[in-house]
Short mmCIF file of C-alpha atoms in Angstrom, two decimals:
data_model
loop_
_atom_site.label_atom_id
_atom_site.label_comp_id
_atom_site.label_asym_id
_atom_site.label_seq_id
_atom_site.Cartn_x
_atom_site.Cartn_y
_atom_site.Cartn_z
CA MET A 294 0.00 0.00 0.00
CA SER A 295 1.45 3.35 -1.03
CA ASP A 296 1.98 5.80 1.80
CA VAL A 297 0.33 8.89 0.36
CA LEU A 298 0.49 10.89 3.58
CA SER A 299 4.25 10.42 3.94
CA ARG A 300 4.76 11.78 0.44
CA LEU A 301 2.63 14.83 1.19
CA LEU A 302 4.48 15.45 4.45
CA GLU A 303 7.76 15.45 2.55
CA THR A 304 6.62 18.07 0.06
CA ARG A 305 4.20 20.36 1.92
CA ASP A 306 4.73 22.86 4.73
CA TRP A 307 1.19 22.34 6.00
CA LEU A 308 -1.81 20.16 5.26
CA LEU A 309 -5.44 20.98 5.96
CA ALA A 310 -7.38 18.21 7.67
CA ASP A 311 -11.16 18.07 7.96
CA GLY A 312 -13.61 19.34 10.55
CA ALA A 313 -16.25 17.70 12.72
CA THR A 314 -18.01 14.45 11.92
CA GLY A 315 -20.74 14.43 14.57
CA THR A 316 -21.64 18.11 14.24
CA ASN A 317 -22.11 17.84 10.48
CA LEU A 318 -24.03 14.58 10.66
CA PHE A 319 -26.38 16.02 13.29
CA ASN A 320 -26.97 18.89 10.87
CA MET A 321 -27.96 16.25 8.30
CA GLY A 322 -30.50 14.69 10.65
CA LEU A 323 -28.63 12.16 12.76
CA SER A 324 -30.43 11.71 16.07
CA SER A 325 -28.65 11.86 19.42
CA GLY A 326 -27.94 8.35 20.63
CA ASP A 327 -27.86 6.81 17.17
CA ALA A 328 -24.67 5.23 15.86
CA PRO A 329 -23.25 7.39 13.04
CA GLU A 330 -21.44 4.35 11.66
CA MET A 331 -24.75 2.73 10.69
CA TRP A 332 -25.20 5.50 8.14
CA ASN A 333 -22.26 4.05 6.17
CA ILE A 334 -24.74 1.37 5.08
CA ASP A 335 -28.13 3.02 5.61
CA GLU A 336 -27.42 6.58 4.39
CA PRO A 337 -24.38 6.37 2.09
CA GLU A 338 -25.26 9.54 0.17
CA LYS A 339 -25.15 11.56 3.38
CA ILE A 340 -21.72 10.14 4.23
CA ARG A 341 -20.48 10.96 0.74
CA ALA A 342 -21.80 14.49 1.29
CA LEU A 343 -19.98 14.67 4.63
CA TYR A 344 -16.68 13.74 3.00
CA LYS A 345 -17.25 15.89 -0.07
CA GLY A 346 -17.98 18.91 2.11
CA SER A 347 -14.47 18.72 3.53
CA VAL A 348 -12.82 18.02 0.17
CA ASP A 349 -14.66 20.86 -1.57
CA ALA A 350 -13.64 23.19 1.28
CA GLY A 351 -9.99 22.39 0.58
CA SER A 352 -9.09 19.59 3.00
CA ASP A 353 -6.06 17.50 2.07
CA ILE A 354 -7.07 14.84 4.60
CA PHE A 355 -10.46 13.70 5.85
CA LEU A 356 -11.39 11.17 8.49
CA THR A 357 -13.83 8.35 7.85
CA ASN A 358 -17.15 7.98 9.65
CA SER A 359 -15.84 5.18 11.88
CA PHE A 360 -14.89 6.91 15.13
CA GLY A 361 -17.06 4.62 17.27
CA GLY A 362 -16.77 1.62 14.97
CA ASN A 363 -15.15 -0.77 17.46
CA ALA A 364 -16.83 -3.82 18.96
CA SER A 365 -17.23 -2.26 22.41
CA ARG A 366 -19.12 0.78 21.16
CA MET A 367 -21.07 -1.04 18.47
CA LYS A 368 -22.28 -3.53 21.06
CA LEU A 369 -24.37 -0.70 22.51
CA HIS A 370 -26.33 -0.78 19.23
CA GLY A 371 -26.41 -4.56 18.79
CA ALA A 372 -23.93 -4.30 15.92
CA GLU A 373 -20.74 -5.74 17.43
CA ASN A 374 -20.72 -8.38 14.68
CA ARG A 375 -20.74 -5.74 11.94
CA VAL A 376 -17.49 -3.96 12.82
CA ARG A 377 -15.56 -5.02 9.73
CA GLU A 378 -18.49 -4.33 7.41
CA LEU A 379 -19.19 -0.86 8.78
CA ASN A 380 -15.54 0.20 8.75
CA ARG A 381 -15.01 -1.15 5.25
CA ALA A 382 -18.04 0.80 4.04
CA ALA A 383 -16.80 3.99 5.74
CA ALA A 384 -13.50 3.75 3.89
CA GLU A 385 -15.02 2.69 0.56
CA LEU A 386 -17.21 5.78 0.49
CA GLY A 387 -14.20 7.89 1.38
CA ARG A 388 -12.13 6.31 -1.36
CA GLU A 389 -14.82 7.16 -3.91
CA VAL A 390 -14.87 10.82 -2.88
CA ALA A 391 -11.09 11.17 -2.71
CA ASP A 392 -10.52 9.51 -6.08
CA ALA A 393 -13.14 11.73 -7.73
CA SER A 394 -11.59 14.94 -6.37
CA GLY A 395 -8.99 15.34 -9.11
CA ARG A 396 -6.18 15.90 -6.59
CA THR A 397 -4.34 14.01 -3.88
CA VAL A 398 -6.60 13.66 -0.87
CA VAL A 399 -5.79 11.32 2.03
CA VAL A 400 -8.50 9.01 3.36
CA ALA A 401 -7.76 8.57 7.08
CA GLY A 402 -9.50 5.70 8.83
CA SER A 403 -10.82 7.12 12.11
CA ILE A 404 -10.37 4.98 15.23
CA GLY A 405 -11.81 6.41 18.42
CA PRO A 406 -11.54 5.16 22.02
CA THR A 407 -13.24 1.94 23.05
CA GLY A 408 -15.24 3.69 25.74
CA GLU A 409 -13.88 1.26 28.33
CA ILE A 410 -11.32 1.84 31.09
CA MET A 411 -8.03 0.03 30.69
CA GLU A 412 -6.60 -2.27 33.36
CA PRO A 413 -5.76 -1.99 36.21
CA MET A 414 -8.32 0.77 36.86
CA GLY A 415 -10.87 -0.87 34.58
CA THR A 416 -11.56 -4.22 32.95
CA LEU A 417 -10.25 -3.75 29.41
CA SER A 418 -6.97 -5.57 28.86
CA TYR A 419 -4.27 -4.29 26.55
CA LYS A 420 -4.67 -7.41 24.40
CA GLY A 421 -8.41 -6.84 24.20
CA ALA A 422 -7.91 -3.26 23.04
CA VAL A 423 -5.43 -4.36 20.38
CA GLU A 424 -7.88 -6.98 19.10
CA MET A 425 -10.73 -4.45 18.87
CA PHE A 426 -8.63 -1.87 17.07
CA HIS A 427 -7.11 -4.49 14.76
CA GLU A 428 -10.55 -5.67 13.66
CA GLN A 429 -11.48 -2.09 12.89
CA ALA A 430 -8.16 -1.47 11.12
CA GLU A 431 -8.60 -4.44 8.81
CA GLY A 432 -12.03 -3.21 7.73
CA LEU A 433 -10.68 0.27 7.03
CA LYS A 434 -7.75 -1.20 5.10
CA GLU A 435 -10.08 -3.34 2.98
CA GLY A 436 -12.14 -0.27 2.18
CA GLY A 437 -9.14 1.64 0.85
CA ALA A 438 -8.06 3.94 3.70
CA ASP A 439 -4.60 5.41 3.12
CA VAL A 440 -3.74 5.71 6.79
CA LEU A 441 -5.27 4.87 10.18
CA TRP A 442 -6.05 7.78 12.49
CA ALA A 443 -6.53 7.18 16.21
CA GLU A 444 -8.18 10.20 17.83
CA THR A 445 -9.56 11.52 21.13
CA ILE A 446 -7.58 8.94 23.09
CA SER A 447 -7.04 9.58 26.82
CA ALA A 448 -5.06 6.57 28.09
CA ALA A 449 -1.46 5.85 27.14
CA GLU A 450 -2.08 2.09 26.93
CA GLU A 451 -5.04 2.58 24.60
CA TYR A 452 -2.91 4.80 22.36
CA LYS A 453 -0.20 2.13 22.29
CA ALA A 454 -2.83 -0.51 21.48
CA ALA A 455 -3.99 1.51 18.46
CA GLY A 456 -0.39 1.70 17.26
CA GLU A 457 0.08 -2.04 17.62
CA ALA A 458 -3.17 -2.67 15.74
CA ALA A 459 -1.90 -0.50 12.90
CA MET A 460 1.32 -2.52 12.84
CA LEU A 461 -0.62 -5.80 12.72
CA ALA A 462 -2.67 -4.44 9.82
CA GLY A 463 0.47 -3.27 8.00
CA MET A 464 -0.81 0.31 7.94
CA PRO A 465 0.79 3.70 8.61
CA TRP A 466 -1.03 5.65 11.27
CA CYS A 467 -1.44 8.96 13.04
CA GLY A 468 -2.69 9.48 16.56
CA THR A 469 -4.06 12.32 18.64
CA MET A 470 -5.07 12.53 22.27
CA SER A 471 -7.57 14.83 23.95
CA PHE A 472 -6.15 17.12 26.64
CA ASP A 473 -9.29 18.22 28.41
CA THR A 474 -8.46 18.13 32.13
CA ALA A 475 -6.33 21.12 33.19
CA GLY A 476 -3.81 20.53 30.42
CA ARG A 477 -3.81 16.75 30.77
CA THR A 478 -5.79 13.91 29.25
CA MET A 479 -8.60 12.46 31.32
CA MET A 480 -6.18 9.72 32.40
CA GLY A 481 -3.52 12.23 33.46
CA LEU A 482 -1.09 12.29 30.53
CA THR A 483 0.75 15.57 29.86
CA SER A 484 2.00 16.86 26.52
CA ALA A 485 5.58 16.04 27.53
CA ALA A 486 4.61 12.51 28.56
CA MET A 487 2.89 11.95 25.21
CA VAL A 488 6.03 12.93 23.30
CA GLU A 489 8.09 10.55 25.41
CA MET A 490 5.59 7.73 24.80
CA VAL A 491 5.40 8.30 21.05
CA GLU A 492 9.15 8.25 20.58
CA LYS A 493 9.41 4.85 22.30
CA LEU A 494 6.78 3.05 20.19
CA ASP A 495 7.88 0.14 17.98
CA HIS A 496 5.54 1.38 15.23
CA PRO A 497 5.44 5.15 15.81
CA PRO A 498 2.85 7.36 14.11
CA LEU A 499 3.69 9.40 11.03
CA ALA A 500 2.37 12.41 12.93
CA PHE A 501 0.85 12.95 16.36
CA GLY A 502 -0.85 15.66 18.33
CA ALA A 503 -4.03 16.79 20.01
CA ASN A 504 -7.69 17.03 19.08
CA CYS A 505 -10.95 18.10 20.70
CA GLY A 506 -10.41 19.14 24.33
CA VAL A 507 -11.89 22.32 25.75
CA GLY A 508 -11.05 24.98 23.19
CA ALA A 509 -8.63 26.05 20.51
CA ALA A 510 -6.50 28.15 22.88
CA ASP A 511 -5.93 25.24 25.28
CA LEU A 512 -5.11 22.95 22.39
CA LEU A 513 -2.43 25.29 21.06
CA ARG A 514 -0.91 25.56 24.52
CA THR A 515 -0.63 21.76 24.47
CA VAL A 516 0.94 21.92 21.01
CA LEU A 517 3.56 24.32 22.36
CA GLY A 518 4.24 21.68 25.00
CA PHE A 519 4.93 19.11 22.27
CA ALA A 520 7.31 21.52 20.55
CA ALA A 521 9.09 22.32 23.83
CA ALA A 522 9.77 18.60 24.32
CA GLY A 523 11.95 18.71 21.22
CA THR A 524 10.11 16.30 18.95
CA GLU A 525 10.93 16.40 15.25
CA ARG A 526 7.89 14.33 14.27
CA PRO A 527 5.12 16.23 12.39
CA LEU A 528 2.47 17.63 14.72
CA ILE A 529 -1.33 17.57 14.39
CA ALA A 530 -3.81 20.10 15.77
CA LYS A 531 -7.57 19.59 15.47
CA GLY A 532 -9.20 22.08 17.81
CA ASN A 533 -12.87 22.63 18.49
CA ALA A 534 -14.62 25.58 16.87
CA GLY A 535 -14.98 27.66 19.99
CA ILE A 536 -16.74 26.70 23.20
CA PRO A 537 -19.92 24.55 23.32
CA LYS A 538 -23.14 26.20 24.45
CA TYR A 539 -26.63 24.73 24.82
CA VAL A 540 -28.94 26.62 22.46
CA ASP A 541 -32.56 25.65 21.68
CA GLY A 542 -32.05 22.04 22.73
CA HIS A 543 -28.80 21.55 20.81
CA ILE A 544 -25.09 21.94 21.48
CA HIS A 545 -23.76 24.91 19.51
CA TYR A 546 -20.09 25.90 19.16
CA ASP A 547 -19.50 29.63 19.13
CA GLY A 548 -16.33 29.70 17.02
CA THR A 549 -16.72 31.78 13.86
CA PRO A 550 -14.90 31.07 10.57
CA GLU A 551 -12.78 34.15 11.34
CA LEU A 552 -11.73 32.74 14.71
CA MET A 553 -10.86 29.37 13.17
CA ALA A 554 -8.83 31.12 10.49
CA ASP A 555 -6.82 32.80 13.26
CA TYR A 556 -6.45 29.45 15.01
CA ALA A 557 -5.19 27.76 11.84
CA VAL A 558 -2.48 30.36 11.27
CA LEU A 559 -1.45 30.29 14.94
CA ALA A 560 -1.28 26.47 14.80
CA ARG A 561 0.99 26.63 11.77
CA ASP A 562 3.21 29.19 13.49
CA CYS A 563 3.34 26.96 16.59
CA GLY A 564 5.00 24.34 14.39
CA VAL A 565 1.98 22.24 13.42
CA THR A 566 2.00 20.52 10.02
CA ILE A 567 -1.50 18.97 9.92
CA ILE A 568 -4.18 21.49 10.86
CA GLY A 569 -7.88 20.77 11.11
CA GLY A 570 -10.92 21.26 13.30
CA CYS A 571 -12.90 19.06 15.63
CA CYS A 572 -16.33 19.56 17.22
CA GLY A 573 -18.34 22.38 15.69
CA THR A 574 -16.08 22.78 12.65
CA THR A 575 -18.05 22.95 9.38
CA PRO A 576 -16.96 23.33 5.75
CA GLU A 577 -17.50 27.07 6.13
CA HIS A 578 -14.83 27.12 8.82
CA LEU A 579 -12.49 25.02 6.67
CA VAL A 580 -12.78 27.43 3.72
CA ALA A 581 -11.70 30.31 5.97
CA MET A 582 -8.89 28.23 7.47
CA ARG A 583 -7.48 27.29 4.07
CA ALA A 584 -7.68 30.86 2.79
CA ALA A 585 -5.81 32.13 5.84
CA LEU A 586 -3.10 29.49 5.56
CA GLU A 587 -2.60 30.30 1.90
CA THR A 588 -2.54 34.08 2.21
CA ARG A 589 -1.12 35.00 5.61
CA PRO A 590 2.67 34.92 5.88
CA ARG A 591 4.32 32.58 8.32
CA GLY A 592 5.23 34.30 11.57
CA PRO A 593 7.33 33.56 14.66
CA ARG A 594 6.12 31.06 17.23
CA PRO A 595 3.30 32.80 19.11
CA THR A 596 3.37 33.52 22.81
CA LEU A 597 0.66 32.37 25.18
CA GLU A 598 -0.49 35.99 25.38
CA GLN A 599 -0.89 36.18 21.61
CA ILE A 600 -2.88 32.94 21.60
CA THR A 601 -5.32 34.13 24.26
CA ASP A 602 -5.67 37.55 22.62
CA ALA A 603 -6.78 35.87 19.41
CA LEU A 604 -8.72 32.85 20.64
CA GLY A 605 -9.88 33.60 24.17
CA GLY A 606 -8.71 32.49 27.57
CA PHE A 607 -7.36 29.17 28.76
CA SER A 608 -9.69 26.99 30.82
CA SER A 609 -6.97 26.35 33.41
CA ALA A 610 -4.01 28.31 34.70
CA SER A 611 -1.45 25.59 33.96
CA ASP A 612 -0.72 23.40 30.94
CA GLY A 613 -0.51 20.38 33.24
CA THR A 614 3.25 19.92 33.06
CA ASP A 615 3.99 21.77 36.30
CA ASP A 616 2.30 23.31 39.30
CA THR A 617 2.61 26.92 38.22
CA ALA A 618 0.62 29.03 35.82
CA GLU A 619 2.59 30.30 32.84
CA ALA A 620 -0.09 32.83 32.00
CA PRO A 621 -3.21 34.14 33.68
CA VAL A 622 -6.54 32.64 32.79
CA ARG A 623 -8.21 35.12 30.47
CA THR A 624 -11.74 35.62 29.26
CA ARG A 625 -11.19 38.39 26.71
CA ARG A 626 -11.39 37.48 23.05
CA ARG A 627 -10.45 39.81 20.25
CA ARG A 628 -13.36 40.34 17.89
CA ARG A 629 -12.89 40.63 14.15
CA GLY A 630 -15.20 42.55 11.93
#
């Protein structure tokens, strides 16, 4: 299997990833509590539209609709025996859209967390996690995914299991974790600890980084933590489009296309190579992000103050790597016309 992403990383200064999956599918009519992965079979035109929205907006990489497509999560919907089928369909639809785009677009097979707690705190064994991710990986590979993409992982052992599954499937992979608890993942990992873990893996990711979390400003602070640890591996940033708010019975993210354009440029200047959005990020946001990356000159690495001036305040005083605050928590956000 040709490694398309590696070739792009060798020739491009930055790559635009996609935006949200759930947000955009809810906008298409997906009901809360339903499994998005079932739409790969039941609503294929909507999944094609999801992918095409990102491609038409300028994304170089998009993730498949398979985030929760592992046996543990699919069991909640009585579909644990359909894992391979649903993942294969997710990638096949993506392959169709990418191949019809007329340019090089990477189909990244999304692998999300199992939803279970790893041993010894929980009951999921490392071997069990590898088996679940490997089953998913094989389906994505059969469907034509170019690369596997673990995302929103919180536990180090689960991240390692995703990497081993990719190795068993003979696939390149990328992996991001979610730093949503005072600069750490839910299971306590810091940005520095993630870099150390990644560099020790037998089958390391092509690129790694952070996604989701509590806001674009926090995510970029984590990215600066990766850079400070001295890694030379390409970095990924997929931040949420602002902060979630409950409006008229639905979760709404308040990040404007202008704010996400600022975020994209700041991410690039922080040293990020693969830049995308997570929750709340629509094709409209992606268009603004691409335009900003193409037209705004590269600048020096931003300070924490510059990040908060542009994107709003951090949710915690510290980035999780020490006991002191590097910058005050701020609530001011610069408004663009």
